Tab-separated table of C-alpha atoms in Angstrom:
chain	number	residue	atom	x	y	z
J	1	UNK	CA	70.135	93.524	88.304
J	2	UNK	CA	67.462	96.191	87.772
J	3	UNK	CA	66.411	97.316	84.317
J	4	UNK	CA	67.369	100.798	83.152
J	5	UNK	CA	66.296	103.001	80.268
J	6	UNK	CA	69.809	104.463	80.064
J	7	UNK	CA	71.230	103.116	76.804
J	8	UNK	CA	74.807	102.610	75.758
J	9	UNK	CA	74.197	105.033	72.890
J	10	UNK	CA	73.054	107.766	75.277
J	11	UNK	CA	76.202	107.263	77.358
J	12	UNK	CA	78.391	107.305	74.256
J	13	UNK	CA	76.701	110.470	72.981
J	14	UNK	CA	77.352	112.243	76.270
J	15	UNK	CA	81.006	111.208	76.121
J	16	UNK	CA	81.198	112.867	72.693
J	17	UNK	CA	79.833	116.108	74.120
J	18	UNK	CA	82.293	115.869	77.033
J	19	UNK	CA	85.222	115.633	74.630
J	20	UNK	CA	84.025	118.713	72.767
J	21	UNK	CA	83.463	120.795	75.904
J	22	UNK	CA	86.836	119.889	77.447
J	23	UNK	CA	88.689	120.791	74.255
J	24	UNK	CA	86.893	124.145	74.052
J	25	UNK	CA	87.646	124.986	77.705
J	26	UNK	CA	91.322	124.010	77.442
J	27	UNK	CA	91.792	125.972	74.211
J	28	UNK	CA	90.452	129.027	76.024
J	29	UNK	CA	92.761	128.440	79.009
J	30	UNK	CA	95.797	127.878	76.752
J	31	UNK	CA	95.140	131.053	74.785
J	32	UNK	CA	96.737	129.870	71.558
J	33	UNK	CA	96.751	126.125	70.991
J	34	UNK	CA	94.031	124.355	69.054
J	35	UNK	CA	92.974	120.708	69.141
J	36	UNK	CA	93.107	118.986	65.766
J	37	UNK	CA	90.528	116.233	65.223
J	38	UNK	CA	91.597	112.864	63.834
J	39	UNK	CA	88.720	110.434	63.226
J	40	UNK	CA	89.474	106.719	63.023
J	41	UNK	CA	87.648	103.433	62.634
J	42	UNK	CA	88.278	99.982	64.055
J	43	UNK	CA	88.136	96.979	61.738
J	44	UNK	CA	86.423	94.811	64.340
J	45	UNK	CA	83.702	97.388	65.003
J	46	UNK	CA	83.452	101.018	66.033
J	47	UNK	CA	85.991	103.816	66.119
J	48	UNK	CA	86.518	107.225	67.607
J	49	UNK	CA	87.987	110.700	67.378
J	50	UNK	CA	91.346	111.748	68.770
J	51	UNK	CA	91.800	115.469	69.399
J	52	UNK	CA	95.433	116.525	69.778
J	53	UNK	CA	97.041	119.848	70.693
J	54	UNK	CA	100.753	120.382	70.069
J	55	UNK	CA	102.880	123.411	70.902
J	56	UNK	CA	100.200	125.514	72.520
J	57	UNK	CA	101.094	128.467	74.702
J	58	UNK	CA	100.952	126.379	77.899
J	59	UNK	CA	100.255	122.821	76.727
J	60	UNK	CA	103.186	121.261	74.866
J	61	UNK	CA	101.157	118.176	73.982
J	62	UNK	CA	97.620	117.322	74.989
J	63	UNK	CA	95.213	114.666	73.826
J	64	UNK	CA	91.508	114.136	74.403
J	65	UNK	CA	90.312	110.804	73.006
J	66	UNK	CA	86.762	109.602	72.437
J	67	UNK	CA	86.064	106.009	71.439
J	68	UNK	CA	83.156	103.625	71.032
J	69	UNK	CA	84.204	100.115	70.005
J	70	UNK	CA	82.474	96.751	69.911
J	71	UNK	CA	82.896	93.181	68.716
J	72	UNK	CA	84.001	89.832	70.070
J	73	UNK	CA	85.162	89.963	73.678
J	74	UNK	CA	88.959	89.528	73.847
J	75	UNK	CA	90.143	86.321	75.475
J	76	UNK	CA	92.267	88.292	77.934
J	77	UNK	CA	89.201	90.262	79.079
J	78	UNK	CA	87.153	87.088	79.562
J	79	UNK	CA	89.993	85.601	81.590
J	80	UNK	CA	90.184	88.706	83.790
J	81	UNK	CA	86.434	88.515	84.429
J	82	UNK	CA	86.511	84.746	85.002
J	83	UNK	CA	84.081	84.163	82.114
J	84	UNK	CA	83.966	81.644	79.289
J	85	UNK	CA	83.447	82.731	75.702
J	86	UNK	CA	79.916	81.310	75.537
J	87	UNK	CA	78.926	83.517	78.513
J	88	UNK	CA	79.610	86.845	76.794
J	89	UNK	CA	80.660	86.730	73.169
J	90	UNK	CA	80.231	90.437	72.398
J	91	UNK	CA	81.324	93.628	74.121
J	92	UNK	CA	80.700	97.376	73.776
J	93	UNK	CA	83.063	99.936	75.285
J	94	UNK	CA	82.963	103.716	75.114
J	95	UNK	CA	85.289	106.165	76.825
J	96	UNK	CA	86.855	109.584	76.957
J	97	UNK	CA	90.460	109.768	78.115
J	98	UNK	CA	92.998	112.573	78.222
J	99	UNK	CA	96.527	113.497	79.252
J	100	UNK	CA	98.059	116.992	79.277
J	101	UNK	CA	101.818	117.636	79.177
J	102	UNK	CA	102.789	121.297	79.737
J	103	UNK	CA	105.853	123.245	78.588
J	104	UNK	CA	106.575	124.630	82.060
J	105	UNK	CA	107.763	122.032	84.619
J	106	UNK	CA	105.901	123.991	87.311
J	107	UNK	CA	102.582	123.039	85.684
J	108	UNK	CA	101.630	119.440	86.538
J	109	UNK	CA	100.746	116.606	84.185
J	110	UNK	CA	97.105	115.604	84.534
J	111	UNK	CA	95.186	112.530	83.403
J	112	UNK	CA	91.494	111.712	83.365
J	113	UNK	CA	89.455	108.825	82.011
J	114	UNK	CA	85.769	107.909	82.156
J	115	UNK	CA	84.460	104.759	80.534
J	116	UNK	CA	81.508	102.421	80.162
J	117	UNK	CA	81.665	98.708	79.356
J	118	UNK	CA	78.800	96.384	78.431
J	119	UNK	CA	78.695	92.701	77.495
J	120	UNK	CA	76.189	90.599	75.580
J	121	UNK	CA	75.190	88.738	78.762
J	122	UNK	CA	73.799	91.986	80.220
J	123	UNK	CA	76.765	92.764	82.455
J	124	UNK	CA	77.750	96.446	82.534
J	125	UNK	CA	79.892	98.799	84.602
J	126	UNK	CA	81.449	102.249	84.719
J	127	UNK	CA	85.070	103.044	85.469
J	128	UNK	CA	87.469	105.934	85.414
J	129	UNK	CA	89.690	108.206	87.407
J	130	UNK	CA	91.576	111.460	87.558
J	131	UNK	CA	95.055	111.990	88.961
J	132	UNK	CA	97.684	114.717	89.171
J	133	UNK	CA	101.399	114.220	88.497
J	134	UNK	CA	103.454	117.286	89.417
J	135	UNK	CA	107.105	117.505	88.420
J	136	UNK	CA	107.542	119.631	91.569
J	137	UNK	CA	104.995	119.044	94.326
J	138	UNK	CA	103.119	122.174	95.401
J	139	UNK	CA	101.224	121.370	98.603
J	140	UNK	CA	98.627	124.088	97.970
J	141	UNK	CA	97.922	122.652	94.507
J	142	UNK	CA	97.623	119.117	95.915
J	143	UNK	CA	95.199	120.306	98.601
J	144	UNK	CA	93.080	122.203	96.063
J	145	UNK	CA	92.994	119.155	93.784
J	146	UNK	CA	91.902	116.747	96.503
J	147	UNK	CA	89.478	119.206	98.109
J	148	UNK	CA	87.725	119.667	94.767
J	149	UNK	CA	87.495	115.911	94.202
J	150	UNK	CA	86.221	115.298	97.733
J	151	UNK	CA	83.451	117.874	97.352
J	152	UNK	CA	82.431	116.323	94.050
J	153	UNK	CA	82.470	112.769	95.458
J	154	UNK	CA	80.628	113.740	98.660
J	155	UNK	CA	77.801	115.122	96.542
J	156	UNK	CA	77.092	111.527	95.476
J	157	UNK	CA	78.085	109.308	98.397
J	158	UNK	CA	80.304	109.860	101.427
J	159	UNK	CA	82.011	106.505	100.853
J	160	UNK	CA	83.273	107.481	97.397
J	161	UNK	CA	86.197	109.777	98.222
J	162	UNK	CA	87.953	107.644	100.857
J	163	UNK	CA	87.383	104.475	98.830
J	164	UNK	CA	88.421	105.914	95.467
J	165	UNK	CA	91.459	107.827	96.769
J	166	UNK	CA	92.801	104.654	98.374
J	167	UNK	CA	92.155	102.830	95.101
J	168	UNK	CA	94.048	105.574	93.227
J	169	UNK	CA	97.026	105.344	95.580
J	170	UNK	CA	97.169	101.591	94.920
J	171	UNK	CA	96.584	101.895	91.181
J	172	UNK	CA	98.833	104.858	90.287
J	173	UNK	CA	101.874	103.191	91.784
J	174	UNK	CA	104.973	102.261	89.793
J	175	UNK	CA	105.601	98.884	91.389
J	176	UNK	CA	108.965	98.176	89.799
J	177	UNK	CA	110.238	101.562	91.067
J	178	UNK	CA	108.448	101.496	94.428
J	179	UNK	CA	107.253	105.023	93.659
J	180	UNK	CA	103.924	106.777	93.441
J	181	UNK	CA	103.179	108.320	90.047
J	182	UNK	CA	102.079	111.629	91.520
J	183	UNK	CA	99.910	113.034	94.322
J	184	UNK	CA	97.031	110.651	93.680
J	185	UNK	CA	93.426	111.439	92.903
J	186	UNK	CA	90.526	109.049	92.503
J	187	UNK	CA	90.231	105.753	90.653
J	188	UNK	CA	87.201	103.481	90.335
J	189	UNK	CA	86.180	100.478	88.279
J	190	UNK	CA	83.300	98.015	87.937
J	191	UNK	CA	80.707	100.438	89.344
J	192	UNK	CA	77.423	98.540	88.934
J	193	UNK	CA	73.820	98.690	90.196
J	194	UNK	CA	74.468	97.354	93.670
J	195	UNK	CA	74.207	98.513	97.279
J	196	UNK	CA	71.429	100.966	96.440
J	197	UNK	CA	73.184	102.480	93.434
J	198	UNK	CA	71.464	102.533	90.037
J	199	UNK	CA	72.822	102.817	86.535
J	200	UNK	CA	71.552	106.392	86.445
J	201	UNK	CA	73.228	107.357	89.733
J	202	UNK	CA	76.527	105.783	88.666
J	203	UNK	CA	76.388	107.683	85.380
J	204	UNK	CA	75.637	110.966	87.148
J	205	UNK	CA	78.789	110.471	89.203
J	206	UNK	CA	80.843	109.706	86.089
J	207	UNK	CA	79.443	112.842	84.453
J	208	UNK	CA	80.554	114.984	87.395
J	209	UNK	CA	84.041	113.469	87.239
J	210	UNK	CA	84.186	114.447	83.576
J	211	UNK	CA	82.925	117.969	84.238
J	212	UNK	CA	85.505	118.509	86.999
J	213	UNK	CA	88.483	118.036	84.690
J	214	UNK	CA	88.717	121.228	82.632
J	215	UNK	CA	88.130	123.748	85.456
J	216	UNK	CA	90.694	121.957	87.626
J	217	UNK	CA	93.410	121.946	84.995
J	218	UNK	CA	92.652	125.471	83.803
J	219	UNK	CA	93.289	126.571	87.409
J	220	UNK	CA	96.734	124.936	87.470
J	221	UNK	CA	97.580	126.250	84.007
J	222	UNK	CA	96.817	129.858	84.893
J	223	UNK	CA	98.379	129.691	88.369
J	224	UNK	CA	101.718	128.150	87.387
J	225	UNK	CA	102.552	128.694	83.716
J	226	UNK	CA	104.411	131.985	84.280
J	227	UNK	CA	106.653	130.628	87.052
J	228	UNK	CA	110.367	130.770	86.244
J	229	UNK	CA	112.328	127.663	85.257
J	230	UNK	CA	115.597	126.765	83.543
J	231	UNK	CA	117.507	123.867	82.049
J	232	UNK	CA	117.817	122.115	85.420
J	233	UNK	CA	114.038	122.069	85.833
J	234	UNK	CA	113.539	120.883	82.236
J	235	UNK	CA	115.939	117.980	82.808
J	236	UNK	CA	113.929	116.943	85.874
J	237	UNK	CA	110.703	117.242	83.895
J	238	UNK	CA	112.088	114.842	81.272
J	239	UNK	CA	113.013	112.318	83.972
J	240	UNK	CA	109.549	112.504	85.555
J	241	UNK	CA	107.978	112.049	82.131
J	242	UNK	CA	110.047	108.894	81.802
J	243	UNK	CA	108.385	107.499	84.909
J	244	UNK	CA	104.996	108.350	83.401
J	245	UNK	CA	105.889	106.376	80.275
J	246	UNK	CA	106.941	103.385	82.352
J	247	UNK	CA	103.623	103.297	84.190
J	248	UNK	CA	101.496	103.631	81.069
J	249	UNK	CA	103.313	100.936	79.125
J	250	UNK	CA	103.783	98.450	81.956
J	251	UNK	CA	100.794	98.847	84.295
J	252	UNK	CA	97.977	100.921	82.804
J	253	UNK	CA	94.795	98.875	82.223
J	254	UNK	CA	93.431	101.190	79.555
J	255	UNK	CA	96.563	100.871	77.446
J	256	UNK	CA	96.471	97.088	77.737
J	257	UNK	CA	92.747	96.880	76.938
J	258	UNK	CA	93.122	99.138	73.893
J	259	UNK	CA	95.927	97.037	72.467
J	260	UNK	CA	94.114	93.769	73.274
J	261	UNK	CA	91.004	94.930	71.377
J	262	UNK	CA	92.983	96.023	68.298
J	263	UNK	CA	92.368	99.682	69.012
J	264	UNK	CA	94.139	102.428	67.125
J	265	UNK	CA	97.743	102.470	68.328
J	266	UNK	CA	98.294	106.198	67.756
J	267	UNK	CA	95.271	107.044	69.902
J	268	UNK	CA	96.114	104.504	72.612
J	269	UNK	CA	99.670	105.836	72.922
J	270	UNK	CA	98.506	109.454	72.823
J	271	UNK	CA	99.100	109.429	76.594
J	272	UNK	CA	102.877	109.326	76.085
J	273	UNK	CA	104.701	112.676	76.427
J	274	UNK	CA	106.374	114.510	73.521
J	275	UNK	CA	109.779	113.805	75.044
J	276	UNK	CA	111.243	111.918	78.005
J	277	UNK	CA	114.628	110.966	79.457
J	278	UNK	CA	116.118	107.971	81.233
J	279	UNK	CA	119.462	108.275	83.043
J	280	UNK	CA	121.175	105.183	84.341
J	281	UNK	CA	121.020	104.855	88.136
J	282	UNK	CA	119.983	108.475	88.596
J	283	UNK	CA	119.624	109.873	92.132
J	284	UNK	CA	118.314	113.396	92.783
J	285	UNK	CA	120.683	115.780	94.529
J	286	UNK	CA	120.050	116.180	98.245
J	287	UNK	CA	117.851	119.184	98.940
J	288	UNK	CA	117.071	119.692	95.265
């Protein structure tokens, strides 16, 4: 493992600036909603700021979370990494994560997360991802989304896009439903200084993932928010939101890690939509 001058504080500081820039860009795209800041602290060490928008012009509920937490490494995390407590007693984790739920069912849900994790034994890695969950699939939107991500990934390494899109398809999958969560995206984890990559080059990639978020979603907001919809479309939106809830509570690693490390529950569950519906044994109408 090569030494790097890139500190955890520098990474955390950049994540703070990313949160601020994304909120400013989305407020401009929404044209009315404002993010309200809610600072919090964690008893075991660290804290963060949750920025929440409710009842904007386009965004019904949106959250952009920043966190930097540290302390004793949770037993569940050590078990996942195949480590014993004496090997890495302390951890540091910093991240920015966000989910946007629109009023109009023709505007997709979007999620993005970038994160950095470091342990007292010197182990570190980056992780993250961005994915799109339309209520109604628009092939042109899906192509634009993936084309943008591919161009961004290819600017760093040609192996990134095919590897990370396959990882996203595997990760954003609701196993108990045998359904994909949306139209995919990219997902990556445990990016370290290996195979010619450095800490600096991994961070530059993570930065570009973060920068891609706001322009992408602003595009979908402006393109689709004036499209017509009615009660039928709203009912379908509520059902699709229900699937999103199921994934986040049952399978999402970030949700599990936040709860395992005694994170702030309100911020961890910010990713849940403002409303959702479950109908028993529901089957969509043919051709709907």
